Coordinates of C-alpha atoms (C1' of nucleotides) in Angstrom, one line a residue:
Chain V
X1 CA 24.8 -108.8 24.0
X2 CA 21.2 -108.8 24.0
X3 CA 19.3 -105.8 22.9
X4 CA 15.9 -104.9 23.9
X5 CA 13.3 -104.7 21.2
X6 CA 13.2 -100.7 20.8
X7 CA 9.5 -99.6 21.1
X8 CA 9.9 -97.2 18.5
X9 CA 7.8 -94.1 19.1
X10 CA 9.1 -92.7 16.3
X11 CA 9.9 -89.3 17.8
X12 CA 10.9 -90.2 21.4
X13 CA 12.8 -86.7 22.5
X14 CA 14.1 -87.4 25.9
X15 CA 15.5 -84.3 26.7
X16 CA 14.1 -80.2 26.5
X17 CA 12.1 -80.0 22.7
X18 CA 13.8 -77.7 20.7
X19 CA 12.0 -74.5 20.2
X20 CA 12.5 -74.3 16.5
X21 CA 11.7 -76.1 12.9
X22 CA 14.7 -77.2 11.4
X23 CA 13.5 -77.3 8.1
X24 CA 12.2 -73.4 8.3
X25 CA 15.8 -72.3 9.9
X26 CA 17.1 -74.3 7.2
X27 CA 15.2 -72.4 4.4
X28 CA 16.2 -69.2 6.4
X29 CA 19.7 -69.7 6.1
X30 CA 19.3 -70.8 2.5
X31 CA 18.3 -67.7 1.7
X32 CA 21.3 -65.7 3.2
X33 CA 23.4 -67.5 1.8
X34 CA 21.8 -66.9 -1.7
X35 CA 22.0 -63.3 -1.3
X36 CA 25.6 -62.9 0.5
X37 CA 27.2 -65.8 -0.7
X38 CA 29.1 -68.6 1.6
X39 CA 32.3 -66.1 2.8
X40 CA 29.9 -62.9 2.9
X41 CA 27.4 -65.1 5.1
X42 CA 28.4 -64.3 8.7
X43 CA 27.1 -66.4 11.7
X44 CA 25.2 -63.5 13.0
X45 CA 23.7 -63.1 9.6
X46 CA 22.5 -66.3 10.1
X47 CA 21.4 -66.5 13.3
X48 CA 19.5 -63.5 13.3
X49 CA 17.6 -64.5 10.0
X50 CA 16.9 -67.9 11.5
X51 CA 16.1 -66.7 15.0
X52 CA 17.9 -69.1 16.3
X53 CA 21.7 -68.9 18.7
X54 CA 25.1 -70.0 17.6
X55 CA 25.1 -73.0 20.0
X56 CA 21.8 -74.0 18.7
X57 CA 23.0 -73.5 15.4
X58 CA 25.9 -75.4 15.9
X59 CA 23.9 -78.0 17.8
X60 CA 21.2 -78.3 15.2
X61 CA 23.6 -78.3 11.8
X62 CA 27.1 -78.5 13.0
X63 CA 29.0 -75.8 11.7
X64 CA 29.0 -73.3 9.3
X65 CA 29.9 -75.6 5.9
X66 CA 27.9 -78.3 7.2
X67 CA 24.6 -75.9 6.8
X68 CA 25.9 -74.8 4.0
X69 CA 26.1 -77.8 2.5
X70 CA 22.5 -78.7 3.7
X71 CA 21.3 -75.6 2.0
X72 CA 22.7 -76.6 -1.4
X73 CA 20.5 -79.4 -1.1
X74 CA 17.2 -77.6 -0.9
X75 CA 18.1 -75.0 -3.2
X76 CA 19.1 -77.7 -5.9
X77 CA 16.1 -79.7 -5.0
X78 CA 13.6 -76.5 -4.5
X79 CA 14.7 -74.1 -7.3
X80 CA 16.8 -76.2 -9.0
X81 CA 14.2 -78.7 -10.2
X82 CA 13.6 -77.3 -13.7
X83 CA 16.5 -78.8 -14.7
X84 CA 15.5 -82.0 -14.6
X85 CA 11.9 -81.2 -16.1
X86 CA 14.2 -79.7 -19.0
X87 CA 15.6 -82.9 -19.7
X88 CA 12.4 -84.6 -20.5
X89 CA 11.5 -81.9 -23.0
X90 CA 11.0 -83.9 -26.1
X91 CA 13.1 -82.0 -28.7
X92 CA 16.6 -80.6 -27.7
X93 CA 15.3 -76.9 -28.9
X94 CA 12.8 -77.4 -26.1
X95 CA 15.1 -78.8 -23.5
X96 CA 17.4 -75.8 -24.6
X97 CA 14.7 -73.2 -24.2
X98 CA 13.0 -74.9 -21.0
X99 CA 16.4 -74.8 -19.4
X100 CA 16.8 -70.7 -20.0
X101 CA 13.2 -69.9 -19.3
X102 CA 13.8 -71.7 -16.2
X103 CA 16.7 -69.7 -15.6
X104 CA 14.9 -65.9 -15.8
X105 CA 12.0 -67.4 -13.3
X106 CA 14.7 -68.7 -10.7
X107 CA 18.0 -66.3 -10.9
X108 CA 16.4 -63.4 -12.3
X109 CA 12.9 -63.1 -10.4
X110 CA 12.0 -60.7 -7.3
X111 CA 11.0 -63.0 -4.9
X112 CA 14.5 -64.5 -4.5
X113 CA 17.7 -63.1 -4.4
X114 CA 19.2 -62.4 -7.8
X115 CA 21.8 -64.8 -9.5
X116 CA 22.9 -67.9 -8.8
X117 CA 23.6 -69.3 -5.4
X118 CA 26.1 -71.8 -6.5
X119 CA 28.0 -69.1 -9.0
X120 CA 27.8 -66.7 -5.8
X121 CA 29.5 -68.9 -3.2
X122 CA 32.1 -70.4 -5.9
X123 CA 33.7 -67.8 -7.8
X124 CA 35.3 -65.8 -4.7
X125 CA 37.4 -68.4 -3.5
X126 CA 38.4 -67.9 -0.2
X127 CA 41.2 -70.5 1.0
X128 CA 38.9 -72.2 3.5
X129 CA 35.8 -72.1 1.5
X130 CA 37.6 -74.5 -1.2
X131 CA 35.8 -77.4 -0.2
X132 CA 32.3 -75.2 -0.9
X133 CA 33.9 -74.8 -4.4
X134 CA 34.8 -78.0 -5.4
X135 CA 31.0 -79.2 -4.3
X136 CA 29.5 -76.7 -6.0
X137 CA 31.7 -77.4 -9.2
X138 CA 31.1 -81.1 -8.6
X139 CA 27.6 -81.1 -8.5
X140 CA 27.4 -78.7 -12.0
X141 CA 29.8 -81.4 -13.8
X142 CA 27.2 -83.8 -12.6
X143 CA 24.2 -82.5 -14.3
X144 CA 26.0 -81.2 -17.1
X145 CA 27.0 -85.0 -17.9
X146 CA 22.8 -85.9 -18.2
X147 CA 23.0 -83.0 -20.3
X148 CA 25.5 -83.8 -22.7
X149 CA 23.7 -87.2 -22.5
X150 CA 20.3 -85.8 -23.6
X151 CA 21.9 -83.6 -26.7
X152 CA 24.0 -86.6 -27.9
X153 CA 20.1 -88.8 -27.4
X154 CA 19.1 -86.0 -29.9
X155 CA 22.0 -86.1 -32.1
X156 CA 20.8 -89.8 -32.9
X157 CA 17.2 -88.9 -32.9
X158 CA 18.0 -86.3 -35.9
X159 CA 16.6 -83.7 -33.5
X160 CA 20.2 -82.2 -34.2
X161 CA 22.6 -81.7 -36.8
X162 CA 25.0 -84.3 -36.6
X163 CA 27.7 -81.3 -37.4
X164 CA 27.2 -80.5 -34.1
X165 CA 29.1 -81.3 -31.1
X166 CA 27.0 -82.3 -27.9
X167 CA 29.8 -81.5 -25.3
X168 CA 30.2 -77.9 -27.1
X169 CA 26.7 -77.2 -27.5
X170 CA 25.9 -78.0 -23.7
X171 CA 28.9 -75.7 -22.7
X172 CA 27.3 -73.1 -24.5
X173 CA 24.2 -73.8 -22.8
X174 CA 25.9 -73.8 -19.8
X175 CA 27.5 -70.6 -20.3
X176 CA 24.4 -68.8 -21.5
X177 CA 23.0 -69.9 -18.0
X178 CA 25.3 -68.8 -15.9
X179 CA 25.5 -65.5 -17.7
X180 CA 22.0 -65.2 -17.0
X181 CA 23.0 -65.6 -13.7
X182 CA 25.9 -63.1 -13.9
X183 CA 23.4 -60.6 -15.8
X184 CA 20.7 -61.0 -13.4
X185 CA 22.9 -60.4 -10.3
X186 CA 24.2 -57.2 -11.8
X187 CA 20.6 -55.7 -12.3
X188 CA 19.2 -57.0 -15.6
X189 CA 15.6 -57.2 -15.8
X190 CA 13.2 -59.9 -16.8
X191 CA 12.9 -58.2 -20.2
X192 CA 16.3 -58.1 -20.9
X193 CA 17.0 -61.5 -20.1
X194 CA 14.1 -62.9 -21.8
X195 CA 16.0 -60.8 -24.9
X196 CA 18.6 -62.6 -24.4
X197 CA 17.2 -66.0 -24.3
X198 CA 14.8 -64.7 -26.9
X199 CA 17.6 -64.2 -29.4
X200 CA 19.5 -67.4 -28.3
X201 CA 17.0 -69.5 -29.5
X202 CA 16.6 -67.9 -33.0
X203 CA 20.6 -69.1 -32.8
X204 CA 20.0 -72.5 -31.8
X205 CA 20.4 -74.8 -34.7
X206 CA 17.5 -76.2 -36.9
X207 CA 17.6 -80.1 -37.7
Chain B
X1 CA 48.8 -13.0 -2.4
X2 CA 51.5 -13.1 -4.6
X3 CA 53.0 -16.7 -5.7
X4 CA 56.4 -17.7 -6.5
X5 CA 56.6 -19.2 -9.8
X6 CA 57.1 -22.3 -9.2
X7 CA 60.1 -23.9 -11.1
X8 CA 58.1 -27.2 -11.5
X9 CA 61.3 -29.6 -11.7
X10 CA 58.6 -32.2 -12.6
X11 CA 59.9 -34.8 -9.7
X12 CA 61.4 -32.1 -6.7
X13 CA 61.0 -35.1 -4.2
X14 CA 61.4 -33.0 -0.9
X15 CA 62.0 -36.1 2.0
X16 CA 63.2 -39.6 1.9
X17 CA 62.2 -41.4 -1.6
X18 CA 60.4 -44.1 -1.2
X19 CA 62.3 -47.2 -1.4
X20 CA 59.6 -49.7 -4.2
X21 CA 58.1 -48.9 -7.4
X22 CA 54.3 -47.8 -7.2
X23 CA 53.8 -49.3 -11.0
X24 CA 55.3 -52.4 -9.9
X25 CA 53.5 -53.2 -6.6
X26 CA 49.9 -52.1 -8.2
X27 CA 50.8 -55.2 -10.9
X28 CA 51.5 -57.4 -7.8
X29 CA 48.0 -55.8 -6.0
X30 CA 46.1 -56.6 -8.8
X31 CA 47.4 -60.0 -8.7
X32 CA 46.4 -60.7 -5.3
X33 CA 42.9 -58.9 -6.4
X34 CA 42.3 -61.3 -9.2
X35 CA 43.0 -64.2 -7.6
X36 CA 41.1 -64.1 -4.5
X37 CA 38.4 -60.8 -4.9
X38 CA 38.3 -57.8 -3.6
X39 CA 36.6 -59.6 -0.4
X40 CA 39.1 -62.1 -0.1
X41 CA 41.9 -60.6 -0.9
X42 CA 43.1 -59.0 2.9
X43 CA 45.7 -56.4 3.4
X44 CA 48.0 -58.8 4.7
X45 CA 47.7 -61.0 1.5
X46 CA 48.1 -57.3 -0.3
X47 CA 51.0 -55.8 1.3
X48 CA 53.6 -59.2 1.5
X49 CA 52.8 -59.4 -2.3
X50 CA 53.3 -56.4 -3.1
X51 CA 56.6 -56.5 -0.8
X52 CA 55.5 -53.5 1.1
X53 CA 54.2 -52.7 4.6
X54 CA 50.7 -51.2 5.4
X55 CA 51.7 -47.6 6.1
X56 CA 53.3 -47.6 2.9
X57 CA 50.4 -48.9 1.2
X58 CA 48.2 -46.6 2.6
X59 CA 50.7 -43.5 2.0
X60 CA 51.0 -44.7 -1.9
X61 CA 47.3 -45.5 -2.5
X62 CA 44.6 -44.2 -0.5
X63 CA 43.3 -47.6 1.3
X64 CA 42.0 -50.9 -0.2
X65 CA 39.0 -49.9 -1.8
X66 CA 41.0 -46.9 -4.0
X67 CA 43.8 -49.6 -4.6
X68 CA 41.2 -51.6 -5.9
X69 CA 40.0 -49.0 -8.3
X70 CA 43.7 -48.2 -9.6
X71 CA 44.1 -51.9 -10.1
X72 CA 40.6 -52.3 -12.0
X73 CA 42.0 -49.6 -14.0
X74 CA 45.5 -51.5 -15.1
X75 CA 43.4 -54.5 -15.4
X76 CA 41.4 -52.9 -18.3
X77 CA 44.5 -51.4 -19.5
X78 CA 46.5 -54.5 -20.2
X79 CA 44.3 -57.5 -20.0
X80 CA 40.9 -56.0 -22.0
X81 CA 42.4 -54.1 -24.6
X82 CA 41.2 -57.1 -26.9
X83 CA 38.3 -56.1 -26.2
X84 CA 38.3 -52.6 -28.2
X85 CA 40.7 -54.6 -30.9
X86 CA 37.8 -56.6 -31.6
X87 CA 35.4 -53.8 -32.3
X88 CA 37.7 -52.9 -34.8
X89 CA 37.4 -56.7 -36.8
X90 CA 35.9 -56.1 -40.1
X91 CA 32.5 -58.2 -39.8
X92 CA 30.2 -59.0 -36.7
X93 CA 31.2 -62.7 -36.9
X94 CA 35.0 -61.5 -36.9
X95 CA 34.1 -59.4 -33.7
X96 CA 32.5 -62.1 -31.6
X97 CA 35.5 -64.6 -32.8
X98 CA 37.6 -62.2 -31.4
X99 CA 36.1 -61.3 -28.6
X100 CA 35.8 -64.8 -27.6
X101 CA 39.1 -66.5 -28.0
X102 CA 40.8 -63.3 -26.2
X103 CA 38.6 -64.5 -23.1
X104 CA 40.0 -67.5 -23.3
X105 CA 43.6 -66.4 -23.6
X106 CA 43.2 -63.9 -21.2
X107 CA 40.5 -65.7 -18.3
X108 CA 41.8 -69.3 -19.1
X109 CA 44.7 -69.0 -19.6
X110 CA 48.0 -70.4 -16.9
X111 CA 50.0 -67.4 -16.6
X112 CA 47.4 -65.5 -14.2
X113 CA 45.0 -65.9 -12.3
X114 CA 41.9 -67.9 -14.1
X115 CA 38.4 -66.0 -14.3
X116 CA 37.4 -62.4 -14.5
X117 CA 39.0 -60.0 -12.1
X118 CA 35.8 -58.1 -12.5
X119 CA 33.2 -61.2 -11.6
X120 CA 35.3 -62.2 -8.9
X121 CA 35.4 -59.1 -7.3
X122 CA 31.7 -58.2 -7.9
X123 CA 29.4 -61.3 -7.8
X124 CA 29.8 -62.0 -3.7
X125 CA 28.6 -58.9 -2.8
X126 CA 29.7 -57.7 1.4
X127 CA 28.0 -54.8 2.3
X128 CA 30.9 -52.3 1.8
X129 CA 32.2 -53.6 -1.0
X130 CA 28.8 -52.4 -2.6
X131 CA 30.7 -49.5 -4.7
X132 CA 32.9 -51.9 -5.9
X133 CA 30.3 -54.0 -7.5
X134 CA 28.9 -50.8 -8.9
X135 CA 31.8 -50.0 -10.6
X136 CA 32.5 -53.3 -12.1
X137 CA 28.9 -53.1 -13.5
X138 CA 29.6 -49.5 -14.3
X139 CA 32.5 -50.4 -16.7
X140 CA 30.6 -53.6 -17.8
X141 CA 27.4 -51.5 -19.4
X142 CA 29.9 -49.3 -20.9
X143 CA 31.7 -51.1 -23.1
X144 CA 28.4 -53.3 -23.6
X145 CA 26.9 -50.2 -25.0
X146 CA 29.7 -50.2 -27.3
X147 CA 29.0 -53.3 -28.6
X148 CA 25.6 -52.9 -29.1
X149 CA 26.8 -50.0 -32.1
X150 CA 29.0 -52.3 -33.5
X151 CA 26.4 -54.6 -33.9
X152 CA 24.1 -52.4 -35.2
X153 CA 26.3 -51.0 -37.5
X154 CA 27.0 -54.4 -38.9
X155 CA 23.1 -55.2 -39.7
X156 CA 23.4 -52.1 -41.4
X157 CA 25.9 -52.8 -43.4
X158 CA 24.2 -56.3 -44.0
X159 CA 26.8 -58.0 -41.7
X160 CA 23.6 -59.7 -39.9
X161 CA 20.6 -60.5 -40.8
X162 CA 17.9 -57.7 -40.1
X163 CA 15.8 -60.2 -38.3
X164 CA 18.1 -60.6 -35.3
X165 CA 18.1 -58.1 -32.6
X166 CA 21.8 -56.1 -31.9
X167 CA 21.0 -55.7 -28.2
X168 CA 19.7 -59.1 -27.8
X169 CA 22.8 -60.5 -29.9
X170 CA 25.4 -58.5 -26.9
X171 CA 23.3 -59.9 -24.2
X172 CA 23.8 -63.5 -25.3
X173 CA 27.7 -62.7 -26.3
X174 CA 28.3 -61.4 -23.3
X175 CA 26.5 -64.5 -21.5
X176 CA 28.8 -66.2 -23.1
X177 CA 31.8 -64.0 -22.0
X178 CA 31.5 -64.5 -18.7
X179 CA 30.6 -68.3 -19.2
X180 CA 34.1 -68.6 -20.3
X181 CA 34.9 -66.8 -17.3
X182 CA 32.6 -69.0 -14.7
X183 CA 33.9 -72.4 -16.4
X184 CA 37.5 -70.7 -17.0
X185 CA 37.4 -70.2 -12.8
X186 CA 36.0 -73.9 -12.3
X187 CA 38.9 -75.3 -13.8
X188 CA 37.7 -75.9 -17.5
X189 CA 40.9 -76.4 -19.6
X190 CA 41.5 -74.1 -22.7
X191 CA 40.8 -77.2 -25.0
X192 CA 37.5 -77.3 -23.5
X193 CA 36.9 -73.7 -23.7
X194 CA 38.1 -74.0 -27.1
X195 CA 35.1 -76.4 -28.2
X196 CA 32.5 -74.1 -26.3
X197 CA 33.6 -71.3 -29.1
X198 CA 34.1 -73.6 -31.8
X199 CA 30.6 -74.5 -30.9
X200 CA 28.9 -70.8 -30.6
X201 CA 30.7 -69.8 -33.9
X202 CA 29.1 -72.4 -35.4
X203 CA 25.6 -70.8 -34.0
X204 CA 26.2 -67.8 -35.1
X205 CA 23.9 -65.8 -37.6
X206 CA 25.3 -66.2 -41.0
X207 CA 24.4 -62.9 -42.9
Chain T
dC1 C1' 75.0 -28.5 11.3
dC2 C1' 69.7 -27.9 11.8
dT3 C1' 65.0 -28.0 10.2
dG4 C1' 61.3 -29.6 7.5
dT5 C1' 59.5 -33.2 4.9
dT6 C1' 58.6 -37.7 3.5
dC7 C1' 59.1 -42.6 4.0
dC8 C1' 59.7 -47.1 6.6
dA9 C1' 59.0 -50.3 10.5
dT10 C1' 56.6 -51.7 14.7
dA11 C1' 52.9 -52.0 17.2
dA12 C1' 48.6 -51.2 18.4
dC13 C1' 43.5 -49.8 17.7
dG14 C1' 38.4 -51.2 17.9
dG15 C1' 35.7 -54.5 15.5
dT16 C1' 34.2 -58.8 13.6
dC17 C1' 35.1 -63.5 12.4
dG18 C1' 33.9 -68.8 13.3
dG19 C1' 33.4 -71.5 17.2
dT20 C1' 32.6 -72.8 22.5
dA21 C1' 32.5 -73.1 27.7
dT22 C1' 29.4 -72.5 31.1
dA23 C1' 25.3 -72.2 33.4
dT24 C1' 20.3 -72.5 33.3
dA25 C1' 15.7 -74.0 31.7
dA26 C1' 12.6 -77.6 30.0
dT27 C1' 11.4 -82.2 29.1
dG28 C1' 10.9 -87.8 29.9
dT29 C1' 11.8 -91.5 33.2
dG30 C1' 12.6 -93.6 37.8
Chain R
dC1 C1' 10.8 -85.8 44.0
dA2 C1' 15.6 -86.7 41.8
dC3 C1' 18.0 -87.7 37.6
dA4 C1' 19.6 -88.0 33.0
dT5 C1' 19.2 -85.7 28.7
dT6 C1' 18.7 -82.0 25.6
dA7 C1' 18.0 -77.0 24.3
dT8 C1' 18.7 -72.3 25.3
dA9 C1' 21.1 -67.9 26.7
dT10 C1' 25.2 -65.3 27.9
dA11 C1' 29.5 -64.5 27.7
dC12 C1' 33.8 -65.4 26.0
dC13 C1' 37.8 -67.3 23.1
dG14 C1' 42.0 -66.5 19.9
dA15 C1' 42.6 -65.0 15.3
dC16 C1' 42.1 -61.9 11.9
dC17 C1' 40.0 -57.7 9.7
dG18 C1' 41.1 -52.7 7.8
dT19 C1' 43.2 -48.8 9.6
dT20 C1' 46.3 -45.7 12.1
dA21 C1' 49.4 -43.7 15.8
dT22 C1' 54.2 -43.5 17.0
dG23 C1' 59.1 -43.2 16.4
dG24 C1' 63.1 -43.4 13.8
dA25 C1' 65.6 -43.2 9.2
dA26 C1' 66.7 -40.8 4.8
dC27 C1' 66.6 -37.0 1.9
dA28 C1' 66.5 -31.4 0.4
dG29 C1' 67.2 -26.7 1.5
dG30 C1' 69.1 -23.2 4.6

DNA sequence: CCTGTTCCATAACGGTCGGTATATAATGTG
DNA sequence: CACATTATATACCGACCGTTATGGAACAGG
């Protein structure tokens, strides 16, 4: 079958424009979802914070875990982004502290809703919000593997104790981060969260 | 007006006893509770666990958000009494130790539900289930409080070193707390949590 | 027995959930 | 203009939510 050679405009909408930018409905919805959590997000929560219909929703993103799933990946490429600055840190003390400084500005700030959106959509498991878990849980085993990387990259560089263990220090990382999280959801303030990191890093070991 | 004395016979049960055990089918509600949130857990998923129907439910406890309380209550009863054990552990180290490895046993452990009943039930926040968040955080700050003493009282007695800050040191071991928790509910295996407290107790300010 | 009280079982209440069918409005192309 | 295509707006779907009204069953006291 012969095809034509496709002019190409680039943009070529045949049918009624939509009225709407995707990528601002998607930061909309984002955003509930942050603050409510997958299960607590309704479809009218949405719509009404995107200004947008259901069908348009539905026509624009597919369903509900499909713009879910498309608002993971601007939150973990928006606010998530410090932790791949952390890695480059050039001592693992720094990564460390990088990492938890980054925490306070993202989880425990005012401009954004407090905690984490990934720990807020996972840890209520509803039975047909499973699959929102195990992305969620996949995606923090992902970058917890470069980080387990990076510590064991420091073990060799002398920048740690070689009586430490890389997997167990980054799970204690991990865990201070998502406490953070926790701590910031429940109403901590920036002071007292900067406390806390403040005193984890008199913790952290020396080389 | 003049009143009878009453005879009090302690259990004068005037109409038809009821026919399950109240003790019994608050164990099975906070179960259900722990497992799935207060959120997620519905009054369907409630009353076939608990083997009873609505009405009765209702009769016996209030409605969900009271059964919730009373099973919050039994759930610091029986499964964080280790927490006020390990306030009682002779040295500060001993107390985080202890505090630690009874999260494990009782957040990671196969027999119930993994997590905390209390983040579950309080991190996706709906609307009305704002009073049960406030509880949780309620009880939280509490028994935070009383570890702040402990740890005071140990840099007095020279348990820690007087550079390190008691309210600062409660902030990160609870972090970590509810890091087992998080990881615990994301299907981390007790060997792993394991190494994550091998590894904090190896951080931990030697006096 | 009868009455009062308490409990169980069924069924229903209004409301919200995620998701859609239908009809209409706005564009490009002939 | 007609036509195909796409977006919007309204109204609706069945299922489930937490809660409750209703009617009958099991007990104590008279």
């Amino acid at each position: 079958m012969e095809q034509d050679v496709i002019p190409a405009p680039a943009a070529a909408q045949k049918g009624r424009p939509r009225e709407f930018c995707v990528d601002q409905a998607l930061a909309e919805a984002l955003h509930v979802f942050w603050a409510k959590g997958y299960d607590g997000a309704s479809m009218t929560d949405l719509t009404e914070a995107m200004g947008i219909t259901k069908p348009s929703l539905y026509a624009a993103f597919g369903n509900k875990e499909a713009l879910f799933h498309k608002a993971l990946d601007l939150y973990e490429q928006e606010k998530l982004e410090y932790g791949r600055a952390a890695l480059e840190q050039p001592t693992a003390r720094k990564v460390a502290e990088y990492y938890l400084r980054g925490a306070i500005d993202v989880h425990g700030g005012t401009s954004d809703p407090k905690g984490c959106m990934g720990l807020i959509s996972s840890l209520a498991c509803s039975p047909e919000a499973e699959s929102i878990k195990a992305d969620v849980v996949r995606r923090r085993a992902s970058s917890q593997r470069a980080l387990v990387e990076r510590f064991e990259r420091a073990k060799a560089e002398g920048d740690i104790p070689a009586h430490v263990d890389a997997e167990g220090l980054t799970s204690v990382l991990y865990a201070l981060l998502q406490g953070i999280s926790v701590q910031a959801g429940a109403g901590a303030t920036p002071a007292e969260l900067e406390r806390l990191v403040d005193t984890s890093m008199t913790l952290w070991p020396s080389p």
